[in-house]
């Protein structure tokens, strides 16, 4: 018994004479449960404050650490310690904090205090007022002592307060003024533990202010956008009845017209995030303002959600979606009817290279490749000319002929990328059937792929009889016949979704009907060069605007 390694890292390929992939299945690796963020009430925070001998971590040192651990409004513990340093305290620091050299003389060094703090805060989200300052010192200590910084992105109450609290409500966003605004039980006084206690009340006050604005989880809180009107934020209730499972969500206006289609592994959580500023694009804020209802289409797992999303965008054409509106759009290069000629087509019926974004890109490809090496190019066995072209571009640049090199790079990169897609995705699209499985923490997820399209999707609790389940899934799967074109009737974006799913986590091949094999030395190995070249071209276009 063996397992299929992650798609993309180890794919089936042609060796000498070609190697067919046989069906295999077996034990795999531990995989992830669907990502579901806990509510804020179940999130553990450690609010920390530091006193230091100066403002820059490289030139100053931590003199005191104070921290409070909280969850669900309850204090779980406190941490406080002076830190011994190897230099006298500046007079202005003594005046500001009241901490003296005498206080620090018998204190433990940072090599003892930081490990104790690290253990106290382990697994929690760090919070600080002006977190950049405190985290800079903590990360420096962490690095100096050889520890790995394993905390999630910290939360900054200074940043949050500027987003949540109107200027008219507070004299400033300093901790002292915010503590007064939220009636903190402890007044900040430039001592670490006291300031940390005050920051706890500020954090709770900020969370309370956005409680009815669709903010339920830590990501919701991080991306809260006060540019959304109160009316829009109150629309978060539209998502209350949505399932917390993988699937597609559809925003509709008051006449039922679809506005926007998206997918998520947690429909409810993702839909609610739009009402708290989870998507900062201006057109999304406009969409949310027009939304009157949110509809859900539950799916077995993330791959099915991605596929349904693409299908619904294609069929519904929602005005606020920009991608996936025309999955078959593009230009292709294919052999012409005349001997020795290539032609440009929108919908090829046989072997072809593409799709290209523009007709000019397809013409460049036809000029680069020509027909004489067509079979070798499509089969991935004759790419010497392509490698020579890349080398010539490098030589032009080394000779200082940058404009010529850039022009040829911009012509060649789309052709290389398109050919790489034909070599890597084409075999997957032409395979009659592949049954794939991924193991999550509590379930198995299955996908039946036929000619590059999802024919069935399902989940099964771990420990159940998967062989019987897979047999039933295959029996009930959609019948798909191969179509015309280099991808057997499948869309290139659709096949890419399947490849993307196989790349997300270790994937097992349960069974294969037909063949799935890629050229061992195809254009995939040149894809990194093509992507770098395309990025350079995009950067050059932006610089000319």
mmCIF file of C-alpha atoms in Angstrom, residues 111-496:
data_model
loop_
_atom_site.group_PDB
_atom_site.id
_atom_site.type_symbol
_atom_site.label_atom_id
_atom_site.label_comp_id
_atom_site.label_asym_id
_atom_site.label_seq_id
_atom_site.Cartn_x
_atom_site.Cartn_y
_atom_site.Cartn_z
ATOM 1 C CA UNK A 111 17.432 35.161 29.448
ATOM 2 C CA UNK A 112 15.250 34.023 32.387
ATOM 3 C CA UNK A 113 12.280 36.369 32.026
ATOM 4 C CA UNK A 114 11.572 35.864 28.331
ATOM 5 C CA UNK A 115 11.311 32.049 28.492
ATOM 6 C CA UNK A 116 8.876 32.388 31.407
ATOM 7 C CA UNK A 117 6.807 34.935 29.479
ATOM 8 C CA UNK A 118 6.928 32.765 26.348
ATOM 9 C CA UNK A 119 5.512 29.842 28.298
ATOM 10 C CA UNK A 120 2.843 32.045 29.919
ATOM 11 C CA UNK A 121 1.681 33.369 26.516
ATOM 12 C CA UNK A 122 2.019 30.135 24.529
ATOM 13 C CA UNK A 123 -0.911 29.506 22.175
ATOM 14 C CA UNK A 124 -2.500 32.918 22.753
ATOM 15 C CA UNK A 125 -2.935 35.986 20.561
ATOM 16 C CA UNK A 126 -0.685 38.788 21.765
ATOM 17 C CA UNK A 127 -2.291 42.220 22.182
ATOM 18 C CA UNK A 128 -0.596 45.537 22.867
ATOM 19 C CA UNK A 129 -1.280 49.250 22.545
ATOM 20 C CA UNK A 130 1.088 50.326 19.762
ATOM 21 C CA UNK A 131 1.998 46.683 19.187
ATOM 22 C CA UNK A 132 4.795 47.503 16.763
ATOM 23 C CA UNK A 133 6.858 48.946 19.639
ATOM 24 C CA UNK A 134 6.324 46.078 22.096
ATOM 25 C CA UNK A 135 6.634 43.326 19.485
ATOM 26 C CA UNK A 136 9.879 44.828 18.201
ATOM 27 C CA UNK A 137 11.514 44.393 21.606
ATOM 28 C CA UNK A 138 9.983 40.963 22.209
ATOM 29 C CA UNK A 139 11.044 39.654 18.800
ATOM 30 C CA UNK A 140 14.570 40.948 19.346
ATOM 31 C CA UNK A 141 14.775 39.122 22.681
ATOM 32 C CA UNK A 142 13.308 36.025 21.055
ATOM 33 C CA UNK A 143 15.936 36.074 18.311
ATOM 34 C CA UNK A 144 18.831 36.858 20.642
ATOM 35 C CA UNK A 145 17.928 33.901 22.864
ATOM 36 C CA UNK A 146 17.504 31.457 19.971
ATOM 37 C CA UNK A 147 13.736 31.032 20.277
ATOM 38 C CA UNK A 148 11.352 30.697 17.365
ATOM 39 C CA UNK A 149 8.687 33.400 17.189
ATOM 40 C CA UNK A 150 5.619 31.150 17.059
ATOM 41 C CA UNK A 151 2.845 33.592 17.931
ATOM 42 C CA UNK A 152 0.127 34.561 15.452
ATOM 43 C CA UNK A 153 -0.018 38.112 14.121
ATOM 44 C CA UNK A 154 -0.488 40.379 17.158
ATOM 45 C CA UNK A 155 -3.482 42.622 17.673
ATOM 46 C CA UNK A 156 -2.896 46.346 18.151
ATOM 47 C CA UNK A 157 -5.475 48.269 20.181
ATOM 48 C CA UNK A 158 -4.070 51.556 18.845
ATOM 49 C CA UNK A 159 -4.828 50.500 15.254
ATOM 50 C CA UNK A 160 -8.205 49.056 16.250
ATOM 51 C CA UNK A 161 -9.245 52.152 18.170
ATOM 52 C CA UNK A 162 -8.532 54.368 15.165
ATOM 53 C CA UNK A 163 -10.822 52.162 13.088
ATOM 54 C CA UNK A 164 -13.596 51.802 15.630
ATOM 55 C CA UNK A 165 -13.698 54.946 17.772
ATOM 56 C CA UNK A 166 -14.687 58.219 16.050
ATOM 57 C CA UNK A 167 -12.393 61.167 16.715
ATOM 58 C CA UNK A 168 -15.323 62.990 18.293
ATOM 59 C CA UNK A 169 -15.505 60.360 21.062
ATOM 60 C CA UNK A 170 -11.976 60.727 22.450
ATOM 61 C CA UNK A 171 -9.346 63.401 23.004
ATOM 62 C CA UNK A 172 -6.730 61.130 21.453
ATOM 63 C CA UNK A 173 -5.967 57.470 20.829
ATOM 64 C CA UNK A 174 -3.377 57.304 23.601
ATOM 65 C CA UNK A 175 -3.909 54.567 26.139
ATOM 66 C CA UNK A 176 -4.698 57.053 28.926
ATOM 67 C CA UNK A 177 -7.564 58.670 26.987
ATOM 68 C CA UNK A 178 -8.989 55.361 25.751
ATOM 69 C CA UNK A 179 -8.880 53.928 29.272
ATOM 70 C CA UNK A 180 -10.923 56.914 30.432
ATOM 71 C CA UNK A 181 -13.375 56.466 27.506
ATOM 72 C CA UNK A 182 -13.995 52.805 28.356
ATOM 73 C CA UNK A 183 -14.042 53.326 32.146
ATOM 74 C CA UNK A 184 -11.050 51.070 32.706
ATOM 75 C CA UNK A 185 -10.790 49.752 36.253
ATOM 76 C CA UNK A 186 -7.030 50.392 36.232
ATOM 77 C CA UNK A 187 -5.489 53.722 35.258
ATOM 78 C CA UNK A 188 -2.360 53.424 33.093
ATOM 79 C CA UNK A 189 0.740 54.840 34.774
ATOM 80 C CA UNK A 190 3.707 53.749 32.588
ATOM 81 C CA UNK A 191 4.189 50.579 34.611
ATOM 82 C CA UNK A 192 3.907 47.373 32.623
ATOM 83 C CA UNK A 193 1.263 45.398 34.525
ATOM 84 C CA UNK A 194 -0.935 48.425 35.210
ATOM 85 C CA UNK A 195 -0.843 49.452 31.549
ATOM 86 C CA UNK A 196 -1.591 45.865 30.487
ATOM 87 C CA UNK A 197 -4.621 45.773 32.804
ATOM 88 C CA UNK A 198 -5.874 49.057 31.359
ATOM 89 C CA UNK A 199 -5.388 47.707 27.831
ATOM 90 C CA UNK A 200 -7.546 44.680 28.713
ATOM 91 C CA UNK A 201 -10.488 47.001 29.394
ATOM 92 C CA UNK A 202 -9.784 48.959 26.213
ATOM 93 C CA UNK A 203 -9.759 45.729 24.164
ATOM 94 C CA UNK A 204 -13.039 44.584 25.695
ATOM 95 C CA UNK A 205 -14.561 48.017 25.077
ATOM 96 C CA UNK A 206 -13.539 47.943 21.424
ATOM 97 C CA UNK A 207 -14.963 44.440 20.941
ATOM 98 C CA UNK A 208 -18.221 45.490 22.579
ATOM 99 C CA UNK A 209 -18.539 48.436 20.200
ATOM 100 C CA UNK A 210 -18.470 46.201 17.129
ATOM 101 C CA UNK A 211 -20.508 43.353 18.602
ATOM 102 C CA UNK A 212 -23.560 44.117 16.465
ATOM 103 C CA UNK A 213 -21.566 44.812 13.291
ATOM 104 C CA UNK A 214 -20.981 41.242 12.146
ATOM 105 C CA UNK A 215 -17.720 40.910 14.105
ATOM 106 C CA UNK A 216 -17.631 37.423 15.593
ATOM 107 C CA UNK A 217 -14.074 36.154 15.125
ATOM 108 C CA UNK A 218 -10.519 37.452 15.320
ATOM 109 C CA UNK A 219 -10.248 37.846 11.503
ATOM 110 C CA UNK A 220 -13.521 39.817 11.583
ATOM 111 C CA UNK A 221 -12.034 42.135 14.197
ATOM 112 C CA UNK A 222 -8.760 42.583 12.324
ATOM 113 C CA UNK A 223 -10.482 43.643 9.104
ATOM 114 C CA UNK A 224 -13.291 45.727 10.600
ATOM 115 C CA UNK A 225 -13.866 48.763 8.362
ATOM 116 C CA UNK A 226 -15.614 51.779 9.828
ATOM 117 C CA UNK A 227 -16.197 53.138 6.336
ATOM 118 C CA UNK A 228 -19.191 50.802 6.148
ATOM 119 C CA UNK A 229 -22.385 52.504 7.239
ATOM 120 C CA UNK A 230 -24.234 51.297 10.352
ATOM 121 C CA UNK A 231 -27.080 50.211 8.051
ATOM 122 C CA UNK A 232 -24.687 47.994 6.109
ATOM 123 C CA UNK A 233 -23.177 46.516 9.262
ATOM 124 C CA UNK A 234 -26.608 45.613 10.590
ATOM 125 C CA UNK A 235 -27.100 43.508 7.468
ATOM 126 C CA UNK A 236 -24.801 40.937 9.051
ATOM 127 C CA UNK A 237 -27.970 39.246 10.266
ATOM 128 C CA UNK A 238 -28.590 38.189 6.647
ATOM 129 C CA UNK A 239 -25.901 35.557 7.178
ATOM 130 C CA UNK A 240 -27.186 34.238 10.497
ATOM 131 C CA UNK A 241 -29.019 31.270 8.975
ATOM 132 C CA UNK A 242 -26.237 30.239 6.600
ATOM 133 C CA UNK A 243 -24.482 26.910 7.231
ATOM 134 C CA UNK A 244 -20.975 26.756 8.665
ATOM 135 C CA UNK A 245 -19.782 24.338 6.006
ATOM 136 C CA UNK A 246 -18.063 24.416 2.601
ATOM 137 C CA UNK A 247 -20.034 25.825 -0.291
ATOM 138 C CA UNK A 248 -20.989 28.816 -2.390
ATOM 139 C CA UNK A 249 -22.719 32.018 -1.300
ATOM 140 C CA UNK A 250 -24.750 34.276 -3.572
ATOM 141 C CA UNK A 251 -25.536 37.888 -2.680
ATOM 142 C CA UNK A 252 -28.823 39.106 -4.225
ATOM 143 C CA UNK A 253 -30.502 42.510 -4.355
ATOM 144 C CA UNK A 254 -34.075 43.260 -3.311
ATOM 145 C CA UNK A 255 -35.409 41.980 -6.656
ATOM 146 C CA UNK A 256 -33.507 38.674 -6.406
ATOM 147 C CA UNK A 257 -30.894 39.575 -9.021
ATOM 148 C CA UNK A 258 -27.505 37.961 -8.245
ATOM 149 C CA UNK A 259 -24.884 40.562 -7.326
ATOM 150 C CA UNK A 260 -21.860 38.491 -6.362
ATOM 151 C CA UNK A 261 -20.889 34.821 -6.063
ATOM 152 C CA UNK A 262 -18.099 33.484 -3.858
ATOM 153 C CA UNK A 263 -16.987 30.273 -2.184
ATOM 154 C CA UNK A 264 -15.609 29.347 1.207
ATOM 155 C CA UNK A 265 -15.006 26.375 3.470
ATOM 156 C CA UNK A 266 -17.240 28.160 6.005
ATOM 157 C CA UNK A 267 -20.092 29.887 4.188
ATOM 158 C CA UNK A 268 -21.558 31.714 7.174
ATOM 159 C CA UNK A 269 -18.262 33.015 8.490
ATOM 160 C CA UNK A 270 -17.126 34.281 5.100
ATOM 161 C CA UNK A 271 -20.469 35.902 4.223
ATOM 162 C CA UNK A 272 -20.603 37.724 7.555
ATOM 163 C CA UNK A 273 -17.111 39.121 6.999
ATOM 164 C CA UNK A 274 -18.378 41.312 4.150
ATOM 165 C CA UNK A 275 -20.533 43.232 6.621
ATOM 166 C CA UNK A 276 -17.545 44.073 8.827
ATOM 167 C CA UNK A 277 -15.216 45.198 6.050
ATOM 168 C CA UNK A 278 -13.736 41.783 5.261
ATOM 169 C CA UNK A 279 -13.277 42.894 1.668
ATOM 170 C CA UNK A 280 -11.918 46.429 1.391
ATOM 171 C CA UNK A 281 -12.427 46.841 -2.360
ATOM 172 C CA UNK A 282 -14.730 49.782 -3.051
ATOM 173 C CA UNK A 283 -16.936 47.799 -5.413
ATOM 174 C CA UNK A 284 -17.480 45.210 -2.680
ATOM 175 C CA UNK A 285 -18.655 47.908 -0.287
ATOM 176 C CA UNK A 286 -21.089 49.019 -2.976
ATOM 177 C CA UNK A 287 -22.264 45.440 -3.470
ATOM 178 C CA UNK A 288 -22.866 44.912 0.246
ATOM 179 C CA UNK A 289 -24.873 48.136 0.351
ATOM 180 C CA UNK A 290 -27.164 46.780 -2.386
ATOM 181 C CA UNK A 291 -27.464 43.250 -0.948
ATOM 182 C CA UNK A 292 -30.851 42.228 0.425
ATOM 183 C CA UNK A 293 -30.297 38.491 0.890
ATOM 184 C CA UNK A 294 -27.553 35.847 0.898
ATOM 185 C CA UNK A 295 -28.194 32.374 -0.488
ATOM 186 C CA UNK A 296 -26.036 29.312 0.195
ATOM 187 C CA UNK A 297 -25.262 26.234 -1.887
ATOM 188 C CA UNK A 298 -23.718 23.615 0.404
ATOM 189 C CA UNK A 299 -20.946 21.447 -1.016
ATOM 190 C CA UNK A 300 -19.080 18.375 0.144
ATOM 191 C CA UNK A 301 -15.680 20.069 0.265
ATOM 192 C CA UNK A 302 -13.608 22.962 -1.029
ATOM 193 C CA UNK A 303 -13.044 21.571 -4.538
ATOM 194 C CA UNK A 304 -16.762 21.192 -5.156
ATOM 195 C CA UNK A 305 -17.269 24.737 -3.812
ATOM 196 C CA UNK A 306 -14.668 26.139 -6.213
ATOM 197 C CA UNK A 307 -16.198 24.309 -9.170
ATOM 198 C CA UNK A 308 -19.769 25.358 -8.314
ATOM 199 C CA UNK A 309 -18.580 28.938 -7.870
ATOM 200 C CA UNK A 310 -17.059 28.986 -11.358
ATOM 201 C CA UNK A 311 -20.187 27.430 -12.868
ATOM 202 C CA UNK A 312 -22.530 29.882 -11.136
ATOM 203 C CA UNK A 313 -20.466 32.913 -12.121
ATOM 204 C CA UNK A 314 -20.493 31.704 -15.715
ATOM 205 C CA UNK A 315 -24.252 31.110 -15.746
ATOM 206 C CA UNK A 316 -25.468 34.011 -13.588
ATOM 207 C CA UNK A 317 -22.946 36.649 -14.744
ATOM 208 C CA UNK A 318 -23.184 38.634 -11.466
ATOM 209 C CA UNK A 319 -22.038 42.232 -12.068
ATOM 210 C CA UNK A 320 -19.630 42.420 -9.113
ATOM 211 C CA UNK A 321 -17.623 39.336 -10.164
ATOM 212 C CA UNK A 322 -14.747 40.067 -12.502
ATOM 213 C CA UNK A 323 -13.098 36.665 -12.735
ATOM 214 C CA UNK A 324 -14.492 33.415 -14.184
ATOM 215 C CA UNK A 325 -17.128 35.261 -16.233
ATOM 216 C CA UNK A 326 -15.896 33.657 -19.463
ATOM 217 C CA UNK A 327 -13.984 30.441 -18.661
ATOM 218 C CA UNK A 328 -13.674 29.482 -22.350
ATOM 219 C CA UNK A 329 -12.393 32.869 -23.500
ATOM 220 C CA UNK A 330 -8.973 32.983 -25.136
ATOM 221 C CA UNK A 331 -7.041 32.386 -28.327
ATOM 222 C CA UNK A 332 -5.318 29.188 -29.384
ATOM 223 C CA UNK A 333 -2.611 28.206 -31.873
ATOM 224 C CA UNK A 334 -3.414 25.081 -33.908
ATOM 225 C CA UNK A 335 -2.212 23.383 -37.119
ATOM 226 C CA UNK A 336 -3.825 24.922 -40.196
ATOM 227 C CA UNK A 337 -5.362 23.190 -43.172
ATOM 228 C CA UNK A 338 -2.474 24.227 -45.408
ATOM 229 C CA UNK A 339 0.785 22.346 -45.139
ATOM 230 C CA UNK A 340 3.329 24.097 -42.981
ATOM 231 C CA UNK A 341 0.859 26.641 -41.595
ATOM 232 C CA UNK A 342 -0.417 27.420 -38.114
ATOM 233 C CA UNK A 343 -3.651 29.270 -37.496
ATOM 234 C CA UNK A 344 -5.218 31.245 -34.672
ATOM 235 C CA UNK A 345 -8.535 29.881 -33.342
ATOM 236 C CA UNK A 346 -11.026 30.638 -30.600
ATOM 237 C CA UNK A 347 -12.354 27.078 -30.225
ATOM 238 C CA UNK A 348 -9.859 24.463 -31.470
ATOM 239 C CA UNK A 349 -11.060 20.942 -32.184
ATOM 240 C CA UNK A 350 -7.749 19.112 -31.894
ATOM 241 C CA UNK A 351 -4.255 19.646 -30.563
ATOM 242 C CA UNK A 352 -3.566 23.296 -29.775
ATOM 243 C CA UNK A 353 -1.445 25.554 -27.573
ATOM 244 C CA UNK A 354 -3.168 28.153 -25.404
ATOM 245 C CA UNK A 355 -5.224 29.827 -24.225
ATOM 246 C CA UNK A 356 -3.713 33.259 -24.834
ATOM 247 C CA UNK A 357 -5.171 36.441 -23.424
ATOM 248 C CA UNK A 358 -4.933 38.313 -26.729
ATOM 249 C CA UNK A 359 -4.797 37.446 -30.401
ATOM 250 C CA UNK A 360 -1.389 39.137 -30.668
ATOM 251 C CA UNK A 361 0.038 36.811 -28.012
ATOM 252 C CA UNK A 362 -1.238 33.840 -30.017
ATOM 253 C CA UNK A 363 0.362 35.236 -33.212
ATOM 254 C CA UNK A 364 3.681 35.640 -31.369
ATOM 255 C CA UNK A 365 3.426 32.015 -30.285
ATOM 256 C CA UNK A 366 2.783 30.855 -33.862
ATOM 257 C CA UNK A 367 5.858 32.734 -35.059
ATOM 258 C CA UNK A 368 8.011 31.349 -32.239
ATOM 259 C CA UNK A 369 7.035 27.685 -32.518
ATOM 260 C CA UNK A 370 6.234 27.079 -36.176
ATOM 261 C CA UNK A 371 4.784 23.801 -37.484
ATOM 262 C CA UNK A 372 7.891 21.775 -38.170
ATOM 263 C CA UNK A 373 8.397 20.814 -34.501
ATOM 264 C CA UNK A 374 4.677 20.775 -33.648
ATOM 265 C CA UNK A 375 4.402 17.138 -32.545
ATOM 266 C CA UNK A 376 7.543 17.387 -30.455
ATOM 267 C CA UNK A 377 6.363 20.614 -28.819
ATOM 268 C CA UNK A 378 2.927 19.291 -27.896
ATOM 269 C CA UNK A 379 4.384 15.998 -26.727
ATOM 270 C CA UNK A 380 7.112 17.672 -24.709
ATOM 271 C CA UNK A 381 9.950 15.860 -26.462
ATOM 272 C CA UNK A 382 11.485 18.674 -28.535
ATOM 273 C CA UNK A 383 11.960 21.840 -26.540
ATOM 274 C CA UNK A 384 15.546 22.585 -27.535
ATOM 275 C CA UNK A 385 14.503 25.551 -29.658
ATOM 276 C CA UNK A 386 12.572 27.008 -26.732
ATOM 277 C CA UNK A 387 15.532 26.695 -24.402
ATOM 278 C CA UNK A 388 17.762 28.306 -27.039
ATOM 279 C CA UNK A 389 15.344 31.239 -27.285
ATOM 280 C CA UNK A 390 15.467 31.788 -23.509
ATOM 281 C CA UNK A 391 19.267 31.643 -23.568
ATOM 282 C CA UNK A 392 19.393 34.191 -26.406
ATOM 283 C CA UNK A 393 17.275 36.610 -24.331
ATOM 284 C CA UNK A 394 19.728 36.220 -21.445
ATOM 285 C CA UNK A 395 22.627 36.902 -23.817
ATOM 286 C CA UNK A 396 20.965 40.034 -25.194
ATOM 287 C CA UNK A 397 20.545 41.393 -21.676
ATOM 288 C CA UNK A 398 24.168 40.615 -20.788
ATOM 289 C CA UNK A 399 25.259 42.543 -23.916
ATOM 290 C CA UNK A 400 23.298 45.575 -22.730
ATOM 291 C CA UNK A 401 20.581 45.248 -25.409
ATOM 292 C CA UNK A 402 17.866 45.547 -22.796
ATOM 293 C CA UNK A 403 15.015 46.829 -24.965
ATOM 294 C CA UNK A 404 15.407 43.993 -27.482
ATOM 295 C CA UNK A 405 15.707 41.455 -24.669
ATOM 296 C CA UNK A 406 12.582 42.813 -22.978
ATOM 297 C CA UNK A 407 10.597 42.722 -26.220
ATOM 298 C CA UNK A 408 11.536 39.118 -26.944
ATOM 299 C CA UNK A 409 10.939 38.164 -23.301
ATOM 300 C CA UNK A 410 7.426 39.621 -23.447
ATOM 301 C CA UNK A 411 6.734 37.686 -26.661
ATOM 302 C CA UNK A 412 8.124 34.389 -25.407
ATOM 303 C CA UNK A 413 6.771 34.251 -21.823
ATOM 304 C CA UNK A 414 3.056 33.736 -22.718
ATOM 305 C CA UNK A 415 4.044 31.025 -25.213
ATOM 306 C CA UNK A 416 6.074 29.154 -22.590
ATOM 307 C CA UNK A 417 3.321 29.448 -19.974
ATOM 308 C CA UNK A 418 0.665 28.210 -22.397
ATOM 309 C CA UNK A 419 2.762 25.223 -23.443
ATOM 310 C CA UNK A 420 3.462 24.391 -19.795
ATOM 311 C CA UNK A 421 -0.307 24.302 -19.205
ATOM 312 C CA UNK A 422 -0.786 21.945 -22.130
ATOM 313 C CA UNK A 423 1.892 19.623 -20.739
ATOM 314 C CA UNK A 424 0.745 19.656 -17.100
ATOM 315 C CA UNK A 425 -3.032 20.047 -17.318
ATOM 316 C CA UNK A 426 -3.755 18.406 -20.664
ATOM 317 C CA UNK A 427 -3.027 14.829 -19.479
ATOM 318 C CA UNK A 428 -5.299 15.334 -16.456
ATOM 319 C CA UNK A 429 -8.094 16.578 -18.726
ATOM 320 C CA UNK A 430 -7.742 13.639 -21.109
ATOM 321 C CA UNK A 431 -7.842 10.938 -18.414
ATOM 322 C CA UNK A 432 -11.116 9.004 -18.428
ATOM 323 C CA UNK A 433 -11.500 8.855 -14.640
ATOM 324 C CA UNK A 434 -9.413 9.553 -11.540
ATOM 325 C CA UNK A 435 -10.777 9.024 -8.026
ATOM 326 C CA UNK A 436 -8.941 11.175 -5.472
ATOM 327 C CA UNK A 437 -9.071 11.260 -1.679
ATOM 328 C CA UNK A 438 -7.813 13.608 1.011
ATOM 329 C CA UNK A 439 -7.786 12.897 4.733
ATOM 330 C CA UNK A 440 -8.851 15.628 7.129
ATOM 331 C CA UNK A 441 -8.820 15.428 10.924
ATOM 332 C CA UNK A 442 -12.219 13.721 11.173
ATOM 333 C CA UNK A 443 -13.281 12.893 7.631
ATOM 334 C CA UNK A 444 -12.216 11.667 4.233
ATOM 335 C CA UNK A 445 -13.032 13.844 1.230
ATOM 336 C CA UNK A 446 -13.421 12.268 -2.203
ATOM 337 C CA UNK A 447 -13.549 13.601 -5.756
ATOM 338 C CA UNK A 448 -14.363 11.700 -8.925
ATOM 339 C CA UNK A 449 -12.714 13.451 -11.884
ATOM 340 C CA UNK A 450 -13.757 12.557 -15.420
ATOM 341 C CA UNK A 451 -12.075 14.181 -18.394
ATOM 342 C CA UNK A 452 -10.922 17.150 -16.353
ATOM 343 C CA UNK A 453 -14.287 17.824 -14.732
ATOM 344 C CA UNK A 454 -15.670 17.096 -11.278
ATOM 345 C CA UNK A 455 -18.208 14.294 -11.670
ATOM 346 C CA UNK A 456 -18.913 13.588 -7.972
ATOM 347 C CA UNK A 457 -17.826 14.808 -4.551
ATOM 348 C CA UNK A 458 -18.384 13.401 -1.088
ATOM 349 C CA UNK A 459 -17.158 13.081 2.480
ATOM 350 C CA UNK A 460 -16.991 10.099 4.793
ATOM 351 C CA UNK A 461 -16.179 9.830 8.521
ATOM 352 C CA UNK A 462 -12.793 8.288 9.171
ATOM 353 C CA UNK A 463 -13.019 4.656 10.133
ATOM 354 C CA UNK A 464 -15.975 3.949 7.825
ATOM 355 C CA UNK A 465 -15.794 1.532 4.889
ATOM 356 C CA UNK A 466 -14.409 3.802 2.206
ATOM 357 C CA UNK A 467 -14.255 1.152 -0.529
ATOM 358 C CA UNK A 468 -18.015 0.632 -0.478
ATOM 359 C CA UNK A 469 -18.572 4.382 -0.307
ATOM 360 C CA UNK A 470 -16.276 5.086 -3.269
ATOM 361 C CA UNK A 471 -18.007 2.411 -5.330
ATOM 362 C CA UNK A 472 -21.346 4.113 -4.685
ATOM 363 C CA UNK A 473 -19.893 7.541 -5.426
ATOM 364 C CA UNK A 474 -18.568 6.352 -8.777
ATOM 365 C CA UNK A 475 -21.904 4.730 -9.573
ATOM 366 C CA UNK A 476 -23.822 7.951 -8.924
ATOM 367 C CA UNK A 477 -21.261 10.264 -10.562
ATOM 368 C CA UNK A 478 -22.209 12.361 -13.566
ATOM 369 C CA UNK A 479 -21.493 10.665 -16.886
ATOM 370 C CA UNK A 480 -19.013 12.782 -18.853
ATOM 371 C CA UNK A 481 -17.895 12.087 -22.396
ATOM 372 C CA UNK A 482 -14.702 13.559 -23.815
ATOM 373 C CA UNK A 483 -15.202 16.664 -25.896
ATOM 374 C CA UNK A 484 -13.171 18.357 -28.580
ATOM 375 C CA UNK A 485 -9.991 20.325 -28.138
ATOM 376 C CA UNK A 486 -6.705 19.850 -26.287
ATOM 377 C CA UNK A 487 -8.495 19.633 -22.911
ATOM 378 C CA UNK A 488 -11.153 17.131 -24.031
ATOM 379 C CA UNK A 489 -13.964 19.655 -23.616
ATOM 380 C CA UNK A 490 -12.971 20.832 -20.125
ATOM 381 C CA UNK A 491 -12.173 24.478 -19.419
ATOM 382 C CA UNK A 492 -8.617 25.400 -18.550
ATOM 383 C CA UNK A 493 -9.719 27.251 -15.355
ATOM 384 C CA UNK A 494 -11.718 24.180 -14.333
ATOM 385 C CA UNK A 495 -8.766 21.817 -14.726
ATOM 386 C CA UNK A 496 -6.576 24.305 -12.841
#
